[in-house]
Tab-separated table of C-alpha atoms in Angstrom:
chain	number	residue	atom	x	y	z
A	1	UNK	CA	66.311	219.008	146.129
A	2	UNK	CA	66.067	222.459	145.033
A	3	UNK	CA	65.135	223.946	147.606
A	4	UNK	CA	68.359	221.775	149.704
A	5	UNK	CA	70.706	223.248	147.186
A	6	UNK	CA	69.591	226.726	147.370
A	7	UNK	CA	69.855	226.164	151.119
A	8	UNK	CA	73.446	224.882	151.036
A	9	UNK	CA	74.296	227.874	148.100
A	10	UNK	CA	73.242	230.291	151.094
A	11	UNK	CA	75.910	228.111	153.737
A	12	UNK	CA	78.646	228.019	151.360
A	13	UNK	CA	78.611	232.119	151.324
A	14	UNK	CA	80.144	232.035	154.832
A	15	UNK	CA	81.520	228.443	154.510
A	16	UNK	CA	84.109	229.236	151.743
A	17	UNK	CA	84.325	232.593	152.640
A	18	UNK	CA	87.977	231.859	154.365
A	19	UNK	CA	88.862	229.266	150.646
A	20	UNK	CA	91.050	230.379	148.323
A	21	UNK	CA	89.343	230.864	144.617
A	22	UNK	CA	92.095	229.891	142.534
A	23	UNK	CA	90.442	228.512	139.226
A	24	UNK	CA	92.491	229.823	136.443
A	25	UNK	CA	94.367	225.993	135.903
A	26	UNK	CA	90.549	223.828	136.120
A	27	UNK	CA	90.947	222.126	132.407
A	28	UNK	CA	87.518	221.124	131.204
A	29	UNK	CA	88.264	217.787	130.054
A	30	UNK	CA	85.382	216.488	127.724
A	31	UNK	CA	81.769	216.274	128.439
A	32	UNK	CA	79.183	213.920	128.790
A	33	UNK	CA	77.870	213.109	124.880
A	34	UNK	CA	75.220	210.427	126.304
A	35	UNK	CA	72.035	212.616	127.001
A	36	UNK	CA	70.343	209.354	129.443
A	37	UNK	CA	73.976	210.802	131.959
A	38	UNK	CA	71.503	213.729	133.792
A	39	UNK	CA	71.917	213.165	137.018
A	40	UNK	CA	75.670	212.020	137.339
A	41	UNK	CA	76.249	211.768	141.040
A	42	UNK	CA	79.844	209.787	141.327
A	43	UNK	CA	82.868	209.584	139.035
A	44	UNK	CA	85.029	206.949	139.367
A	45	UNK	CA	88.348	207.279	137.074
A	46	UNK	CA	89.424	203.448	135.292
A	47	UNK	CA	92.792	204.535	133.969
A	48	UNK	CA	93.121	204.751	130.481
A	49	UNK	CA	91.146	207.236	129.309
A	50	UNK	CA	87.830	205.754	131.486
A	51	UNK	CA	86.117	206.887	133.442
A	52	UNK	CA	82.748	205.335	135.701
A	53	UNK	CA	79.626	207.322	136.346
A	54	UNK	CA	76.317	206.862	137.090
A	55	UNK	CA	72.929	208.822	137.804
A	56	UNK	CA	71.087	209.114	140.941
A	57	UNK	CA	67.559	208.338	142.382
A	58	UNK	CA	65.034	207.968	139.940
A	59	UNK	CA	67.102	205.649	137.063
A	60	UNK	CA	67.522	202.065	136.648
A	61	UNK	CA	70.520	200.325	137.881
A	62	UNK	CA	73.280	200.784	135.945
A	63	UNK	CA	76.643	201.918	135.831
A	64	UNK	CA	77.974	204.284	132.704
A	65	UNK	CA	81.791	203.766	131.310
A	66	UNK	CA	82.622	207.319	129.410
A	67	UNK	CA	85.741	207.908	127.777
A	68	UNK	CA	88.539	210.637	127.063
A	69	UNK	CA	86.030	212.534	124.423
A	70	UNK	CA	82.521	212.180	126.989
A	71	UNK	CA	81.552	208.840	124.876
A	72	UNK	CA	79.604	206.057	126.579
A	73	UNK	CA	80.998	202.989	125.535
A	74	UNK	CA	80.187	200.243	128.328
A	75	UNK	CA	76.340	200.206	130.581
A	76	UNK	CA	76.615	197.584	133.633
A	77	UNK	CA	73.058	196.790	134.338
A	78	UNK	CA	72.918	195.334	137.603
A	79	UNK	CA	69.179	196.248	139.039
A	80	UNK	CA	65.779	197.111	137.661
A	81	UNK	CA	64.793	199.080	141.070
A	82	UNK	CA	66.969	200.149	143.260
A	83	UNK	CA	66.759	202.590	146.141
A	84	UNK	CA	69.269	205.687	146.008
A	85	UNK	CA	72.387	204.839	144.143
A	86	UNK	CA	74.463	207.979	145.174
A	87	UNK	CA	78.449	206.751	144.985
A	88	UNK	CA	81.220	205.028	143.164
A	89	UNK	CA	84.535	203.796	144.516
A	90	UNK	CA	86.856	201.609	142.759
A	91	UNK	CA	86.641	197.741	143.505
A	92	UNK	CA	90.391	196.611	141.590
A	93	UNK	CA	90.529	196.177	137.779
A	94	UNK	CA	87.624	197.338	135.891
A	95	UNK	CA	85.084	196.818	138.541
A	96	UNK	CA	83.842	199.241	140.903
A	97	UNK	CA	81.956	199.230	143.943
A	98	UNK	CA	78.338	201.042	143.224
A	99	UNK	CA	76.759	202.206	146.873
A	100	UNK	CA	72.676	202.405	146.770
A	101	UNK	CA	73.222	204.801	150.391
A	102	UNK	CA	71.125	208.133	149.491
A	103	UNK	CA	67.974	208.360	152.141
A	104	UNK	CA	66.626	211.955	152.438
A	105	UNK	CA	64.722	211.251	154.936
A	106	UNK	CA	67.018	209.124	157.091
A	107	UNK	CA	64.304	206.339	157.285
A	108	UNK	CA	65.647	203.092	155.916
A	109	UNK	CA	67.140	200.458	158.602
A	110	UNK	CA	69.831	199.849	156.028
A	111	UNK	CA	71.954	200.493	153.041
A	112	UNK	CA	73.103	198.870	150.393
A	113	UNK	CA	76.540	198.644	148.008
A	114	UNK	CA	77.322	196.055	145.525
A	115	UNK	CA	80.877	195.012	143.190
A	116	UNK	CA	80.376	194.788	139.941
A	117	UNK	CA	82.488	194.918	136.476
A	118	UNK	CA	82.834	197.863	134.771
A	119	UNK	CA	84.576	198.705	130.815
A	120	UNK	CA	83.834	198.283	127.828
A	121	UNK	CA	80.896	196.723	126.245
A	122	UNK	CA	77.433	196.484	127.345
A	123	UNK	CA	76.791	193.841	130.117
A	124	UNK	CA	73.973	192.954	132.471
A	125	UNK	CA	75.108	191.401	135.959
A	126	UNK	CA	73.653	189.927	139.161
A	127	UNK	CA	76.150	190.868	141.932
A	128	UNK	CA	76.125	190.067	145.944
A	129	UNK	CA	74.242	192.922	146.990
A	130	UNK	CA	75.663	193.459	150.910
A	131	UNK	CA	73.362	195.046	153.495
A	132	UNK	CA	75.534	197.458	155.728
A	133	UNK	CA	73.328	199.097	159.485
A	134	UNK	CA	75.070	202.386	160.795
A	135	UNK	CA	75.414	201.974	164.695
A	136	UNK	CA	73.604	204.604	165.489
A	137	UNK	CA	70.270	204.465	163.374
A	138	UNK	CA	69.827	205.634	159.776
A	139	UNK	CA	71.581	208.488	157.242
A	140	UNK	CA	71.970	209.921	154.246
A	141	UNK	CA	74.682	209.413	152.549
A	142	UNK	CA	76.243	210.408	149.222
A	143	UNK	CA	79.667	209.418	149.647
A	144	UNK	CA	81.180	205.994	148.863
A	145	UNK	CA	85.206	205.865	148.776
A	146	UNK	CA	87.810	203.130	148.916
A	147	UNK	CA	91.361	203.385	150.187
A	148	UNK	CA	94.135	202.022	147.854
A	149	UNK	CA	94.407	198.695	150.242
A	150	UNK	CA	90.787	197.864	149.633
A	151	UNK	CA	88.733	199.007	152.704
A	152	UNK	CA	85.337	200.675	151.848
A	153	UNK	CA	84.324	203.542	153.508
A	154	UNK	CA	80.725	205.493	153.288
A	155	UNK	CA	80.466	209.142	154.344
A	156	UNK	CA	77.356	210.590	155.488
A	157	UNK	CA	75.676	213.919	154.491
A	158	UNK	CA	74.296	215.978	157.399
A	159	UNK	CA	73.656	219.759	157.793
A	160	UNK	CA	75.306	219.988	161.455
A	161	UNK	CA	78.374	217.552	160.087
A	162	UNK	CA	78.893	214.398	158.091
A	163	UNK	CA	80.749	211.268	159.815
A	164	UNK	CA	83.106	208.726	158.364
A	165	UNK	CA	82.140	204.912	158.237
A	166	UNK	CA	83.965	201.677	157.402
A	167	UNK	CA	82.279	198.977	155.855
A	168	UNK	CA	83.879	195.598	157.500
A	169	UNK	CA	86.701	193.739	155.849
A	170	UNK	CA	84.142	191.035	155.567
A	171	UNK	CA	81.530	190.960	154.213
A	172	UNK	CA	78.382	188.605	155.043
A	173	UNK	CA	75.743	188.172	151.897
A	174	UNK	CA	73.153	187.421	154.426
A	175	UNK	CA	73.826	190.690	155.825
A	176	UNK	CA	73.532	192.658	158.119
A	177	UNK	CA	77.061	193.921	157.932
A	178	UNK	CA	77.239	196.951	160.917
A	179	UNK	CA	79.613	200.191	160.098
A	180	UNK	CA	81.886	201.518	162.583
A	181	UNK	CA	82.404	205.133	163.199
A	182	UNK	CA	85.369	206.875	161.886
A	183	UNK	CA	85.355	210.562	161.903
A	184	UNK	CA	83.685	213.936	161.401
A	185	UNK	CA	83.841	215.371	157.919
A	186	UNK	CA	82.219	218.225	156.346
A	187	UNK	CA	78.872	219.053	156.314
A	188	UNK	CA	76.676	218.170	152.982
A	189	UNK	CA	79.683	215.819	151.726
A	190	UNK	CA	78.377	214.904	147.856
A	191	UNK	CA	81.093	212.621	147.083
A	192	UNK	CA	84.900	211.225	148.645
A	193	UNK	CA	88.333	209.760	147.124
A	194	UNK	CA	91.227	208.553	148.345
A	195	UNK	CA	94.172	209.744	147.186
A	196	UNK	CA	96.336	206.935	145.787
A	197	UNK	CA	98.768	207.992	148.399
A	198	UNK	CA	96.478	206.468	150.546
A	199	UNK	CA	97.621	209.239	152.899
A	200	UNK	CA	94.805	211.835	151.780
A	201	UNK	CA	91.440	211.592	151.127
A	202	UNK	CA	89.376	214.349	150.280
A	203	UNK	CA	85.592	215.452	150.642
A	204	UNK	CA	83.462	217.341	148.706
A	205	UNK	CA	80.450	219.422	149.117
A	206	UNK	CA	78.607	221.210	146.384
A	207	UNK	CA	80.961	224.037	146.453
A	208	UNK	CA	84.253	223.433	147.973
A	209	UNK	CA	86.156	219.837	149.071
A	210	UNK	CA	88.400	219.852	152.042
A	211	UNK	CA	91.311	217.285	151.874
A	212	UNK	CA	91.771	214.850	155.192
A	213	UNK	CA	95.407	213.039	156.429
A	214	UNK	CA	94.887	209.602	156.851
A	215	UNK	CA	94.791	207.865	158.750
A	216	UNK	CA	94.287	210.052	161.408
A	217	UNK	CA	91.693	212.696	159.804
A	218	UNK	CA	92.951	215.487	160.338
A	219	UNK	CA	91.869	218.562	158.278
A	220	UNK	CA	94.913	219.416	155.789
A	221	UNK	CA	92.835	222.356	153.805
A	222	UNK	CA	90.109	223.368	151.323
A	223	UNK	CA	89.481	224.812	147.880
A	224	UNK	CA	86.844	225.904	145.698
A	225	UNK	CA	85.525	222.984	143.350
A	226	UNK	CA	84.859	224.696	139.890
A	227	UNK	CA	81.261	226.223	139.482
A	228	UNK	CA	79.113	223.727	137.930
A	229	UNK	CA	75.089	223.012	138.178
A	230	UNK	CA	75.016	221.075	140.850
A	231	UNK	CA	78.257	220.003	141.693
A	232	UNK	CA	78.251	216.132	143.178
A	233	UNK	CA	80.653	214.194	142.013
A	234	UNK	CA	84.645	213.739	142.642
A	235	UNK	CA	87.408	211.706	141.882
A	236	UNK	CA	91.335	211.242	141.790
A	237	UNK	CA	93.308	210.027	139.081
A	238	UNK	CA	96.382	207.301	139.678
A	239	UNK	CA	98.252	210.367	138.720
A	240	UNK	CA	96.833	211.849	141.823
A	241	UNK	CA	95.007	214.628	139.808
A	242	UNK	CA	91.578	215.695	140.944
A	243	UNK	CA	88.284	215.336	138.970
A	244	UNK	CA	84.753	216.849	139.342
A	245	UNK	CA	81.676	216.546	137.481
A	246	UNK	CA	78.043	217.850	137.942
A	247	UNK	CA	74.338	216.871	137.727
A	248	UNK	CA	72.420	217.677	134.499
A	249	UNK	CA	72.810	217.090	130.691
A	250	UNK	CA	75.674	217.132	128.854
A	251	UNK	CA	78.042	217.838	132.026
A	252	UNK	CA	81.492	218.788	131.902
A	253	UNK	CA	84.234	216.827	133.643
A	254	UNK	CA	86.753	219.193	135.158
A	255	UNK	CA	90.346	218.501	136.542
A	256	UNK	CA	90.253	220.655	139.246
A	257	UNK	CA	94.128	223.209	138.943
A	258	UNK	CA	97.162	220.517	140.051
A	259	UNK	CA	98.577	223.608	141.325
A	260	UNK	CA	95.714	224.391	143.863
A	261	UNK	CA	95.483	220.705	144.666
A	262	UNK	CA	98.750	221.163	145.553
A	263	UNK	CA	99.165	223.655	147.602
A	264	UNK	CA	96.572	222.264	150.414
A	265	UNK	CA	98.806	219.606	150.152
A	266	UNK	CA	101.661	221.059	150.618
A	267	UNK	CA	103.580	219.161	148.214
A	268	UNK	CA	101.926	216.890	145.643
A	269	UNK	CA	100.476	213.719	146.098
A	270	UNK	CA	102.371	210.600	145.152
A	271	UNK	CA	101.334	209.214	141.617
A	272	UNK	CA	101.405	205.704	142.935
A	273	UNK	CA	99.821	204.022	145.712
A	274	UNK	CA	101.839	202.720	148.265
A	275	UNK	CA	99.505	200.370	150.176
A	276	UNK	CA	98.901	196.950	148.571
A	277	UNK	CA	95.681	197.074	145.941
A	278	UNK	CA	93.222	194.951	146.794
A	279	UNK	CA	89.868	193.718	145.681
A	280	UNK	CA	88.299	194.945	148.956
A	281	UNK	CA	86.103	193.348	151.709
A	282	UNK	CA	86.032	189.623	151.714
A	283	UNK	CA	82.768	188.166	150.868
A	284	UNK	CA	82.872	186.402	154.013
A	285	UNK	CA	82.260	186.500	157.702
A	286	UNK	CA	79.513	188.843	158.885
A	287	UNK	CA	81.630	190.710	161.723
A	288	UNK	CA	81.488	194.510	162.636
A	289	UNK	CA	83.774	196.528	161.200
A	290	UNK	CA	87.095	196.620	162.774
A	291	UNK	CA	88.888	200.173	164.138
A	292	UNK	CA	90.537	201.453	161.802
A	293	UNK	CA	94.274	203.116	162.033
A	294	UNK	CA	92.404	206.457	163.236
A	295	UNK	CA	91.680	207.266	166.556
A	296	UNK	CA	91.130	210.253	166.903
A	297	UNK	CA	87.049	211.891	166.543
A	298	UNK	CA	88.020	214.800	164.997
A	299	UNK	CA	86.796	218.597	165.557
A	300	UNK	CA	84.794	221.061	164.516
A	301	UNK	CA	87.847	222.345	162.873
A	302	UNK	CA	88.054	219.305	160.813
A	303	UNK	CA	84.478	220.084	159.439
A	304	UNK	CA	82.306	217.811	161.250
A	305	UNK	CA	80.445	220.601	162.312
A	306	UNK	CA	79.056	223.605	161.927
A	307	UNK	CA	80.180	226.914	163.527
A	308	UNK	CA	77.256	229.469	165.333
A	309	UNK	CA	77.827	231.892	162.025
A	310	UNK	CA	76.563	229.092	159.594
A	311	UNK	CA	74.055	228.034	161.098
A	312	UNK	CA	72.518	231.015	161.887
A	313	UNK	CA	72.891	231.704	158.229
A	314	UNK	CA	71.618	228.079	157.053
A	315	UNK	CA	68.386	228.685	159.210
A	316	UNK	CA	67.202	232.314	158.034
A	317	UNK	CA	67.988	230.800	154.208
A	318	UNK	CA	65.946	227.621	155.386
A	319	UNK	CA	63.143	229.860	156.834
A	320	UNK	CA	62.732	231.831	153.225
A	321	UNK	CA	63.183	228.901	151.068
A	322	UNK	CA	60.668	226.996	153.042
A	323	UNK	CA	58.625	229.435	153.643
A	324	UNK	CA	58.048	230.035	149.962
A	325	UNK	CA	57.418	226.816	149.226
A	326	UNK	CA	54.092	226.220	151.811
């Protein structure tokens, strides 16, 4: 993983090269108190003060609830063993939908992603775990978001450009459930959120996040996330305020400058959502994923891909990193 990061530090030299580096409003909002938090890889914010977290590969199943002053006071245990657990997206009132999707090595003929209750209190749980298939063979993937009507959507992390799926409105428990191709998104995407708009979503990578119209996906703009260890993790706020948080001990959660949120936008984003919450996929049905409201593939411009510059850039920092390490 090191050697990925230092990889990616090398790309985001000439990726946010053209992003403004406003950072003068980020308000470090409390930190993580909980030492067994190392490897936060999602955040997930509960309203009221909450927020949902959890660590990646390499940790039990479990889901962390952390409030206003970095506190732990809930643990969802829901597996002894399970794959990758990369992303968080919220699932309706205090439960959130926990997405076992990371696969470095693009091997595994399927992913995984699971509802469960989240809050207060320590609970252990035995949800539906569903079994979603990408149509085109297998990814990694760090990225698990929800739009404010309920659909589910998992975002892939590739070096030559990440791509949009939606998990089907229903769901089968026998599984498999197949994605469907949405879009192109950035390259090395660590984490997504709707807005609760539901008119913006925005992507992050370990050093910038570039915001998205839906539904049509078309890139709106970018800004520097604030420098952390190994930025991963993103959220939005009902409020429509932005929130980041890293890997390692005793992390800092950050609400990113309203102002710079902002101005991508163009105007701010509305506090409320305006599509009707739902609990998400029905547990039913085994069908493919339906189209969704977007048709259009995107471009390069919209950061599915990477421009000549970068990767010429990516593969000399590849070649040393690597190079070093044989």
């Amino acid at each position: 993983m090191k050697a990925v990061v230092a990889a990616a530090g090398a790309l985001g030299l000439v990726l946010i090269s053209s992003v403004p580096a406003h950072a003068a409003g980020d308000d470090v909002l409390f930190s993580f108190s909980d030492p067994t938090i190392s490897e936060a890889s999602a955040l997930t914010p509960l309203g009221k003060g909450l927020y949902a977290t959890t660590n990646d590969s390499g940790d039990s199943g479990r889901v962390f609830t952390v409030d206003s002053s970095g506190d732990t006071v809930g643990v969802t245990h829901w597996a002894a063993d399970p794959v990758d657990v990369e992303g968080l997206a919220p699932a309706g009132r205090h439960h959130v939908w926990v997405g076992d999707i990371g696969d470095n090595n693009s091997v595994w003929d399927s992913i995984r992603i699971a509802k469960m209750p989240v809050g207060r209190g320590e609970r252990t749980v035995s949800p539906t775990v569903y079994e979603l298939v990408y149509p085109d063979g297998p990814h990694n993937a760090e990225s698990l978001l929800a739009h404010p009507d309920g659909r589910v959507f998992v975002a892939t992390k590739d070096w030559g450009g990440g791509r949009l799926y939606a998990v089907p409105k229903r769901l089968d428990p026998d599984g498999p459930n197949r994605l469907k191709e949405v879009a192109p998104v950035i390259p090395m995407a660590t984490d997504g959120a709707f807005f609760p708009d539901g008119k913006h979503v925005v992507v992050r990578g370990y050093y910038s996040a570039t915001i998205y119209d839906w539904p049509s996906m078309d890139r709106v703009g970018s800004f520097r996330t604030p420098d952390q260890e190994q930025g991963e993790a993103i959220g939005v706020t009902a409020e429509g305020e932005v929130v980041v948080t890293s890997e390692g001990i005793r992390a800092e959660v950050i609400r990113v400058d309203p102002a710079l949120v902002s101005d991508v936008l163009g105007e701010g984003p509305s506090p409320t959502a305006d599509p009707t919450p739902t609990d998400g996929p029905e547990p039913v049905g085994g069908d493919e994923a339906e189209s969704t409201d977007s048709g259009e593939d995107g471009d390069s411009d919209a950061g599915g891909s990477l421009g000549p510059v970068a990767l010429v850039v990516l593969a000399v920092a590849a070649y040393f990193i690597f190079r070093k390490r044989t």
